[in-house]
Structures are given as structure tokens and as C-alpha cells.
Amino acid sequence: MYRFTLPALFLSATPLAADPPRVVTDIAPVHSLVATVIGDLARPELLLPQGADPHAFQMRPSQMRALSQADLVFWVGAELTPWLERALPGDGTSRTVALLDLPGTHLREASHSHDAHDDHSDHDDHEKNEHHDGHAHDPHAWLSPENGAVWLNEIAQALAHHDPENAEQYRANATDALARLQQTDTEIATLLDPVRNHGFVVFHDAYGYFTDHYGLSSLGAVRESDSAPPSAARLAEIEELLNSGRVACVFAEAAEGQDMMRDLVDGTNIGFGVLDPNGSNLLPGPNLYTDLLQGQAGAIAECLGDSAS
């Protein structure tokens, strides 16, 4: 667990904005963080519909217009939504904030899985590698509450820079959100502590930030790439792992993988659960981010706890 703090916001000599900024976001977790900081001053627009694939999406003309008219665009980065990188205006009409590029964001290399017996502390220095180092990074960084805290700070700073008239409100909203996130983090750590050493397998290699933060024993993913189905060799490796006696549960996702994962554990005593890393089944808005983290934790604790009983 970590103590989340809000640094003093840097206020530039930008002219006062007549209205709160027009803000566009890419995915629901980012939209939630932005909506929390903006509060009642405005409503950010969410580009990606709930349940849509963030890696491949085609925007409607109305979304393209909103993007071109935005004062600020908050998005995870091209590693997650390459289609958005191609669509971002290059004429200076909006300021874009790629969250993966922000100082303080903890990054993991893509397709990096931990063995159940890894010492998670060995990875701390590597994971806190803050900028481009020649490696492809795992884009699912919102699943670390540490990154959520960093991003709340930076979102507040960007909004205050653009709209200094409302800077104190953004500052207060971010401070409240950080306190709630700290409480959520503490509750999740308490919930997951009894099952930290119970091994599990996921459908999609998207949970490393979450499992590293809480010290969980993720043994691997069936699908290690976002762009390709698992190979026959990978499925054979997973079958061997499932037969090893080390796996207590497997987890599919709300949007995909449920039939495959059920088939893998059919006729075994291995538990089955469903995770929702993007919050696709949640109502978009300020509460979605903490609800998403709690949902992942609840599903993991329930399945791993049941497997031990």
C-alpha cells in the first residue's frame, strides 16, 4: 500500500477561461478519473463505448468532431489505442495528455508474467521505470492504484493550468478522490491478503499492474498478446500448468474468453471466475475507477477463497 499525496498545482499565466475546458477521454477508467477531478464543472466525453475493444475502434463523425474541438484530451497512450493516436489533431487546437508518458507512472514491460514464487520486491525498481527505455510497455497501467493516484494529480494539474479560475475546485476534488482511493487500496489489500499465495491463470495478460501491486500469485496468461489468439504451444503450456496442482482458479473476462477458460478447467477442481479490466459492465462516471478495482479484487478473493475451502 502507498500513501497518495497531491502536490501543489503549478498555475501558469494562461488567460482565464470563460468556460470550463472541453475534455475528451479514451476509455472508461480514464474518463472516471477525469470526471472525478472536474466534478460538477463539466462533463468529459468518453470516446470508447462500454464493451468495445480499446485496441481496435473506429470513431463516428460526431466523435471526430468532439476530438477536434477538445481543449484537453486525456488518453492512456498509443500502446492501448493506436487508432486514437492517428486521429488526434495536429493543429494545436487541443492539448493531449498521454498518461503512460507522465512522470511517476509505473511501467511494466509488455507480456511480462511473474511466477508464483517471484519476489515481487525485486521488480520495484524496474516497474518504476518512468519513460521510454526502448521496451514495449504493458498499457493496462490503470489497474495499479499507484498510477491512478499519479494520474489524478496530473489531471488536476492540467485542468488547473488550462482553467486557473477553477483551479482550487480541481485541487479539492483531486484531494477528495485521492483520499477515497487510499481507502479503497487499504480495503483491497486486506481482502486479498489471505489469498496472496494461491496461484491462478488469466485469459489475457492485462493484470500485471494489479497483481504486482497486491503481491498476488499470477502464474500466467492464456493469451499473451492483444493482437493474436494463443498458439497451440501456448495452450499446451497452460494445460501442463493446470495439471501441476499449482492453479487454484482461472479467470476469463467479461468481454471474451469465457468458453475457452471453462473448457480448460472442465472436469477439474480448479475454480472459474470472470474479471473486467476495463469496467465494461460498470456505469461510466466518477465512481467507476474505484468500483473497477474493487470488482477485480472481489472476483479474485471469491474464487481463490472458495478454492481453499
Short mmCIF file of C-alpha atoms in Angstrom, two decimals:
data_model
loop_
_atom_site.label_atom_id
_atom_site.label_comp_id
_atom_site.label_asym_id
_atom_site.label_seq_id
_atom_site.Cartn_x
_atom_site.Cartn_y
_atom_site.Cartn_z
CA MET A 1 0.00 0.00 0.00
CA TYR A 2 1.10 3.54 -0.68
CA ARG A 3 0.30 6.98 0.66
CA PHE A 4 -1.13 9.10 -2.09
CA THR A 5 -0.37 12.82 -1.97
CA LEU A 6 -1.35 15.78 -4.09
CA PRO A 7 1.49 18.14 -4.98
CA ALA A 8 0.90 21.85 -5.29
CA LEU A 9 -0.53 22.66 -8.70
CA PHE A 10 1.52 24.80 -10.99
CA LEU A 11 -0.57 27.70 -12.23
CA SER A 12 0.71 29.46 -15.32
CA ALA A 13 -0.12 32.86 -16.62
CA THR A 14 -2.67 31.36 -19.02
CA PRO A 15 -5.61 33.71 -19.59
CA LEU A 16 -8.69 32.88 -17.57
CA ALA A 17 -11.05 30.53 -19.39
CA ALA A 18 -14.58 31.81 -19.87
CA ASP A 19 -15.93 28.27 -19.53
CA PRO A 20 -14.55 25.02 -18.12
CA PRO A 21 -12.49 23.18 -20.74
CA ARG A 22 -14.00 20.77 -23.21
CA VAL A 23 -12.42 17.44 -22.33
CA VAL A 24 -12.34 14.14 -24.22
CA THR A 25 -11.11 10.81 -22.81
CA ASP A 26 -10.38 7.45 -24.36
CA ILE A 27 -11.55 4.63 -22.04
CA ALA A 28 -13.92 4.40 -19.09
CA PRO A 29 -11.26 4.22 -16.31
CA VAL A 30 -9.59 7.39 -17.58
CA HIS A 31 -12.98 9.05 -18.05
CA SER A 32 -13.77 8.20 -14.43
CA LEU A 33 -10.60 9.81 -13.09
CA VAL A 34 -11.17 12.93 -15.18
CA ALA A 35 -14.84 13.14 -14.20
CA THR A 36 -13.83 12.92 -10.54
CA VAL A 37 -11.46 15.87 -10.84
CA ILE A 38 -13.79 18.02 -12.96
CA GLY A 39 -16.71 17.37 -10.62
CA ASP A 40 -19.81 19.43 -11.38
CA LEU A 41 -17.99 21.96 -13.56
CA ALA A 42 -18.31 19.98 -16.80
CA ARG A 43 -18.82 16.51 -18.25
CA PRO A 44 -15.91 14.89 -20.08
CA GLU A 45 -16.72 12.91 -23.21
CA LEU A 46 -15.95 9.18 -23.34
CA LEU A 47 -14.90 8.02 -26.81
CA LEU A 48 -14.85 4.24 -26.38
CA PRO A 49 -18.28 2.70 -25.75
CA GLN A 50 -18.53 0.22 -22.91
CA GLY A 51 -17.60 -3.27 -24.08
CA ALA A 52 -15.76 -2.10 -27.21
CA ASP A 53 -12.21 -3.28 -27.93
CA PRO A 54 -9.82 -0.45 -26.98
CA HIS A 55 -7.15 -1.78 -29.34
CA ALA A 56 -9.29 -1.52 -32.48
CA PHE A 57 -12.11 1.01 -32.76
CA GLN A 58 -13.49 3.27 -35.46
CA MET A 59 -14.87 6.59 -34.32
CA ARG A 60 -18.10 8.10 -35.55
CA PRO A 61 -18.04 11.53 -37.25
CA SER A 62 -19.54 13.10 -34.12
CA GLN A 63 -16.67 11.71 -32.05
CA MET A 64 -14.14 13.02 -34.54
CA ARG A 65 -15.71 16.47 -34.23
CA ALA A 66 -15.60 16.31 -30.43
CA LEU A 67 -11.95 15.34 -30.61
CA SER A 68 -11.10 18.21 -32.96
CA GLN A 69 -12.92 20.70 -30.71
CA ALA A 70 -11.49 19.48 -27.40
CA ASP A 71 -9.38 21.73 -25.22
CA LEU A 72 -7.83 18.73 -23.45
CA VAL A 73 -7.59 15.06 -24.40
CA PHE A 74 -6.65 12.54 -21.71
CA TRP A 75 -5.76 9.09 -23.00
CA VAL A 76 -3.64 6.12 -21.92
CA GLY A 77 -1.39 6.24 -24.98
CA ALA A 78 -0.74 4.72 -28.38
CA GLU A 79 0.19 1.38 -26.81
CA LEU A 80 -3.51 0.90 -25.97
CA THR A 81 -5.37 2.91 -28.62
CA PRO A 82 -3.29 3.34 -31.79
CA TRP A 83 -6.41 4.44 -33.68
CA LEU A 84 -6.67 7.47 -31.40
CA GLU A 85 -3.07 8.50 -31.97
CA ARG A 86 -3.81 8.68 -35.70
CA ALA A 87 -6.93 10.77 -35.08
CA LEU A 88 -5.53 13.35 -32.65
CA PRO A 89 -5.48 16.82 -34.19
CA GLY A 90 -2.08 18.21 -35.01
CA ASP A 91 -3.12 21.83 -35.44
CA GLY A 92 -2.64 22.90 -31.83
CA THR A 93 -6.37 23.17 -31.08
CA SER A 94 -6.16 20.72 -28.19
CA ARG A 95 -3.64 19.67 -25.59
CA THR A 96 -3.19 15.91 -25.34
CA VAL A 97 -2.06 14.12 -22.19
CA ALA A 98 -0.82 10.56 -22.72
CA LEU A 99 -0.96 9.11 -19.22
CA LEU A 100 1.66 6.42 -19.83
CA ASP A 101 4.18 9.16 -20.60
CA LEU A 102 3.64 11.11 -17.40
CA PRO A 103 6.48 11.31 -14.86
CA GLY A 104 5.82 8.98 -11.95
CA THR A 105 3.78 6.45 -13.92
CA HIS A 106 4.97 2.94 -13.04
CA LEU A 107 5.53 0.93 -16.21
CA ARG A 108 5.87 -2.78 -16.90
CA GLU A 109 7.28 -4.42 -19.99
CA ALA A 110 4.61 -5.94 -22.20
CA SER A 111 3.94 -9.69 -21.91
CA HIS A 112 5.89 -9.90 -18.67
CA SER A 113 4.48 -12.66 -16.44
CA HIS A 114 5.52 -13.49 -12.90
CA ASP A 115 5.99 -16.93 -11.48
CA ALA A 116 4.18 -17.64 -8.23
CA HIS A 117 7.48 -17.80 -6.39
CA ASP A 118 8.84 -14.50 -7.73
CA ASP A 119 9.92 -11.98 -5.13
CA HIS A 120 7.73 -9.08 -6.17
CA SER A 121 10.01 -6.56 -4.50
CA ASP A 122 12.75 -7.48 -6.96
CA HIS A 123 10.72 -5.79 -9.68
CA ASP A 124 10.07 -2.48 -7.92
CA ASP A 125 12.94 -0.55 -9.48
CA HIS A 126 12.19 -1.91 -12.92
CA GLU A 127 8.47 -1.22 -12.73
CA LYS A 128 9.07 2.38 -11.68
CA ASN A 129 11.00 2.98 -14.88
CA GLU A 130 9.31 6.18 -15.84
CA HIS A 131 9.86 6.85 -19.50
CA HIS A 132 10.66 5.35 -22.85
CA ASP A 133 13.58 2.94 -22.46
CA GLY A 134 13.35 1.02 -25.70
CA HIS A 135 10.90 -1.56 -24.37
CA ALA A 136 7.24 -2.05 -25.26
CA HIS A 137 5.17 -1.28 -22.19
CA ASP A 138 2.09 -3.03 -20.88
CA PRO A 139 -0.64 -0.40 -21.42
CA HIS A 140 -3.07 -1.61 -18.72
CA ALA A 141 -1.48 0.71 -16.17
CA TRP A 142 -4.77 1.97 -14.67
CA LEU A 143 -5.04 -1.33 -12.78
CA SER A 144 -2.37 -0.06 -10.37
CA PRO A 145 -3.90 2.33 -7.82
CA GLU A 146 -0.45 3.94 -7.60
CA ASN A 147 -0.83 5.00 -11.21
CA GLY A 148 -4.41 6.09 -10.55
CA ALA A 149 -3.09 8.42 -7.86
CA VAL A 150 -0.35 9.80 -10.13
CA TRP A 151 -2.89 10.41 -12.86
CA LEU A 152 -5.36 12.17 -10.56
CA ASN A 153 -2.59 14.58 -9.64
CA GLU A 154 -1.60 15.21 -13.24
CA ILE A 155 -5.20 15.55 -14.44
CA ALA A 156 -5.81 18.19 -11.78
CA GLN A 157 -2.62 19.99 -12.76
CA ALA A 158 -3.51 20.01 -16.47
CA LEU A 159 -7.04 21.26 -15.79
CA ALA A 160 -5.78 23.97 -13.43
CA HIS A 161 -3.19 25.06 -15.98
CA HIS A 162 -5.88 25.44 -18.64
CA ASP A 163 -8.57 26.85 -16.34
CA PRO A 164 -6.92 28.66 -13.40
CA GLU A 165 -10.22 30.28 -12.45
CA ASN A 166 -11.41 26.89 -11.20
CA ALA A 167 -8.03 25.58 -10.05
CA GLU A 168 -8.98 25.40 -6.38
CA GLN A 169 -12.03 23.28 -7.21
CA TYR A 170 -9.94 20.85 -9.26
CA ARG A 171 -7.44 20.74 -6.39
CA ALA A 172 -10.16 19.99 -3.82
CA ASN A 173 -11.79 17.33 -6.00
CA ALA A 174 -8.46 15.60 -6.57
CA THR A 175 -7.65 15.67 -2.86
CA ASP A 176 -11.01 14.03 -2.06
CA ALA A 177 -10.50 11.44 -4.79
CA LEU A 178 -7.03 10.57 -3.51
CA ALA A 179 -8.42 10.00 -0.01
CA ARG A 180 -11.10 7.66 -1.38
CA LEU A 181 -8.54 5.82 -3.47
CA GLN A 182 -6.29 5.37 -0.44
CA GLN A 183 -9.19 3.88 1.49
CA THR A 184 -10.08 1.59 -1.42
CA ASP A 185 -6.47 0.45 -1.70
CA THR A 186 -6.33 -0.39 2.00
CA GLU A 187 -9.60 -2.34 1.84
CA ILE A 188 -8.47 -4.31 -1.21
CA ALA A 189 -5.11 -5.18 0.35
CA THR A 190 -6.92 -6.52 3.44
CA LEU A 191 -9.34 -8.52 1.28
CA LEU A 192 -6.62 -10.10 -0.85
CA ASP A 193 -4.03 -10.79 1.83
CA PRO A 194 -5.41 -14.27 2.74
CA VAL A 195 -5.18 -15.48 -0.89
CA ARG A 196 -1.87 -13.93 -1.94
CA ASN A 197 -0.14 -17.31 -2.29
CA HIS A 198 -2.95 -19.03 -4.22
CA GLY A 199 -1.95 -19.48 -7.86
CA PHE A 200 -4.20 -18.53 -10.76
CA VAL A 201 -4.20 -18.16 -14.54
CA VAL A 202 -5.86 -15.37 -16.53
CA PHE A 203 -7.17 -15.29 -20.09
CA HIS A 204 -5.43 -12.08 -21.12
CA ASP A 205 -2.09 -10.68 -19.98
CA ALA A 206 -3.64 -7.48 -18.60
CA TYR A 207 -3.40 -7.77 -14.83
CA GLY A 208 0.29 -7.43 -14.06
CA TYR A 209 -0.06 -3.97 -12.53
CA PHE A 210 -2.81 -5.20 -10.22
CA THR A 211 -1.15 -8.48 -9.24
CA ASP A 212 2.23 -6.82 -8.67
CA HIS A 213 0.74 -4.08 -6.50
CA TYR A 214 -1.05 -6.54 -4.24
CA GLY A 215 1.59 -9.28 -4.36
CA LEU A 216 -0.69 -11.90 -5.94
CA SER A 217 0.45 -15.20 -7.44
CA SER A 218 -0.48 -14.92 -11.10
CA LEU A 219 1.05 -17.89 -12.92
CA GLY A 220 0.46 -16.77 -16.49
CA ALA A 221 -1.98 -15.84 -19.23
CA VAL A 222 -3.53 -17.97 -21.95
CA ARG A 223 -3.35 -15.10 -24.42
CA GLU A 224 -0.14 -13.12 -24.01
CA SER A 225 -0.74 -10.77 -26.94
CA ASP A 226 -3.62 -8.39 -27.53
CA SER A 227 -3.47 -8.98 -31.26
CA ALA A 228 -3.29 -12.77 -31.63
CA PRO A 229 -5.05 -15.87 -30.26
CA PRO A 230 -2.99 -18.31 -28.17
CA SER A 231 -0.79 -20.70 -30.13
CA ALA A 232 -1.05 -24.46 -29.83
CA ALA A 233 2.26 -24.43 -27.98
CA ARG A 234 0.95 -21.85 -25.51
CA LEU A 235 -2.21 -23.87 -24.87
CA ALA A 236 -0.06 -26.95 -24.23
CA GLU A 237 1.97 -24.97 -21.67
CA ILE A 238 -1.24 -23.87 -19.96
CA GLU A 239 -2.55 -27.45 -19.88
CA GLU A 240 0.69 -28.56 -18.23
CA LEU A 241 0.38 -25.76 -15.71
CA LEU A 242 -3.21 -26.68 -14.91
CA ASN A 243 -2.14 -30.27 -14.32
CA SER A 244 0.66 -29.23 -11.97
CA GLY A 245 -1.60 -28.71 -8.96
CA ARG A 246 -0.43 -25.11 -8.57
CA VAL A 247 -3.51 -23.45 -10.08
CA ALA A 248 -6.47 -22.76 -7.82
CA CYS A 249 -8.53 -20.68 -10.29
CA VAL A 250 -8.68 -19.48 -13.86
CA PHE A 251 -10.20 -16.15 -14.87
CA ALA A 252 -11.89 -15.25 -18.13
CA GLU A 253 -13.01 -11.72 -18.97
CA ALA A 254 -16.40 -10.09 -19.16
CA ALA A 255 -15.94 -9.46 -22.89
CA GLU A 256 -14.17 -12.63 -24.01
CA GLY A 257 -12.54 -15.95 -23.18
CA GLN A 258 -15.28 -17.49 -21.05
CA ASP A 259 -15.93 -20.57 -23.21
CA MET A 260 -12.21 -21.27 -23.64
CA MET A 261 -11.41 -20.92 -19.95
CA ARG A 262 -14.38 -23.04 -18.88
CA ASP A 263 -13.27 -25.76 -21.28
CA LEU A 264 -9.75 -25.71 -19.85
CA VAL A 265 -10.97 -26.49 -16.34
CA ASP A 266 -13.90 -28.73 -17.24
CA GLY A 267 -13.75 -31.90 -15.14
CA THR A 268 -11.18 -30.47 -12.73
CA ASN A 269 -11.37 -28.97 -9.25
CA ILE A 270 -9.94 -25.69 -10.49
CA GLY A 271 -12.20 -22.70 -9.89
CA PHE A 272 -13.53 -20.33 -12.56
CA GLY A 273 -14.08 -16.58 -12.32
CA VAL A 274 -14.61 -13.53 -14.52
CA LEU A 275 -12.63 -10.28 -14.45
CA ASP A 276 -13.48 -6.97 -16.12
CA PRO A 277 -10.28 -4.95 -16.52
CA ASN A 278 -11.87 -2.09 -18.47
CA GLY A 279 -15.01 -1.79 -16.33
CA SER A 280 -17.13 -2.68 -19.35
CA ASN A 281 -20.06 -3.76 -17.16
CA LEU A 282 -19.96 -0.66 -14.97
CA LEU A 283 -21.76 2.66 -15.34
CA PRO A 284 -19.34 5.31 -16.63
CA GLY A 285 -18.73 8.14 -14.21
CA PRO A 286 -16.71 9.26 -11.19
CA ASN A 287 -17.24 6.03 -9.22
CA LEU A 288 -16.23 3.63 -11.98
CA TYR A 289 -12.50 3.63 -11.23
CA THR A 290 -12.70 2.51 -7.61
CA ASP A 291 -15.62 0.20 -8.43
CA LEU A 292 -13.43 -1.43 -11.10
CA LEU A 293 -10.56 -2.04 -8.66
CA GLN A 294 -12.95 -3.40 -6.04
CA GLY A 295 -14.61 -5.62 -8.64
CA GLN A 296 -11.32 -7.23 -9.66
CA ALA A 297 -10.38 -7.79 -6.04
CA GLY A 298 -13.77 -9.23 -5.13
CA ALA A 299 -13.77 -11.71 -8.01
CA ILE A 300 -10.22 -12.86 -7.24
CA ALA A 301 -10.82 -13.17 -3.50
CA GLU A 302 -14.07 -15.07 -4.00
CA CYS A 303 -12.67 -17.64 -6.42
CA LEU A 304 -9.36 -18.17 -4.63
CA GLY A 305 -11.08 -18.25 -1.24
CA ASP A 306 -13.59 -20.84 -2.42
CA SER A 307 -10.80 -22.98 -3.85
CA ALA A 308 -9.12 -23.13 -0.45
CA SER A 309 -12.26 -24.10 1.47
#
